[in-house]
Amino acid sequence: MTTTMATSTKVHNQPPPPEIRFRPLLLSDLATLLHIHAKIFPHGNDEDPSLFYEQMLSNEDSDKMMTLGAVDSSRPDDKSDEIIGYVVTTKIVNASDSELADNIVAGESSDKLDNKSLVYVMWLGVLEAYRNRGIGTYLMKEVIEYASKIPTCVGIYLHAVAENKAAIKLYKKMKFKCVRRDVVTLMLGHVRSGLKSAGTRLRKIKQERQHRS
């Protein structure tokens, strides 16, 4: 089971500094991603992530993935486009068959989730030197906006290491709720109509900031 890691010990309401840029992940990022993965997720499952990352970056499942990387444009030229943080999600199609079905429908029949989907955040992390700059929060907001544009999506979920209190604090402040606690914490956020409204608000905020700049 893949787990996410905290990118900050506090949630930033302000956008990341201007030198931090965001772009889709590319196949040329493979070596850097594997290096970051080993640093951020040292206690993940025993599976080698290299094949997954290579397939993902080759766009073999591009219709089911959302990826976004952060780079520091103020670094020297040979490092200015090198990934320093990223998020990877997978769209889960069968929401009614997931372990979260009961949490989503709040006691109603799970039949209402037929042909509905969930967005699962597989990995989200930022290198330690770049934490506390709002980068992780920005990446998660992009996930929310992405999910809100999927007509069938009814929520976002992820796993976090139970002892990683900073990660759980971050997700709670972003309106995620803990629905199970064990070795990992299962968290669900922005369910049903709340997902669409959250995405709309984020798009308006982004447009206002772009207009001011």
Phi, psi and omega in degrees: 000130181278142179238155176261161180238157178291145174250355181195155175268356176215159182264128182264130175274340180271152178292162177301159179301155187299336180286346178274119180246159181233141180206162175296153176284146183238162178300328179293348179273358190306308183299318180294318180298317180295323178295314179295317181303316181295328180282319186274326184241058183290342183246029178285193180289174187277359182286142177284119184282352187299318180295317179300311182298319181296316178295319180297313183288342176274003177067025179291333178233038186297334180285350182245004186237152167228125179231148177206133180243153176250139178229156178253103185288350180274354179287166177307158188309320184283353180241355189292342178243019181271134183297133176240357177188159183195167173224142176228129177236158173232133177280123178264117189284314188269082180297326183292338181264358185278165178290355183256002186306313182295326180290329183284316185271354176052051175094348178281174181294134179291351176300336180292350180262003178303135180065019176255163184225164173236151172259124181255125177275107182285308182219137172213121182198156178225139177303146187305321182295344184247012179282165181066028177240008179084007184291312180298320178297317178299315180299318180292323177298324177294324176297316180299316179295317178301312182295325182293341180270354178271113187304326184270354187284133180243003179171172179236140176217164183198169174244144175225144177300130187303325182281351183275079186295328180296318179296314182296322178297318179300311183292323178297319180292342176261023172075023172271150179238142175285126178245352175200139178237125173203227176298321173240159178255125179269125184234141182232136181219157174054057185281139172054235187298332179297332180294313182295317181293322178296317179297320179297317179297317181296321179295321179294317179298317180296318179296321179295318180293320178296323180293319180292329181279000000 
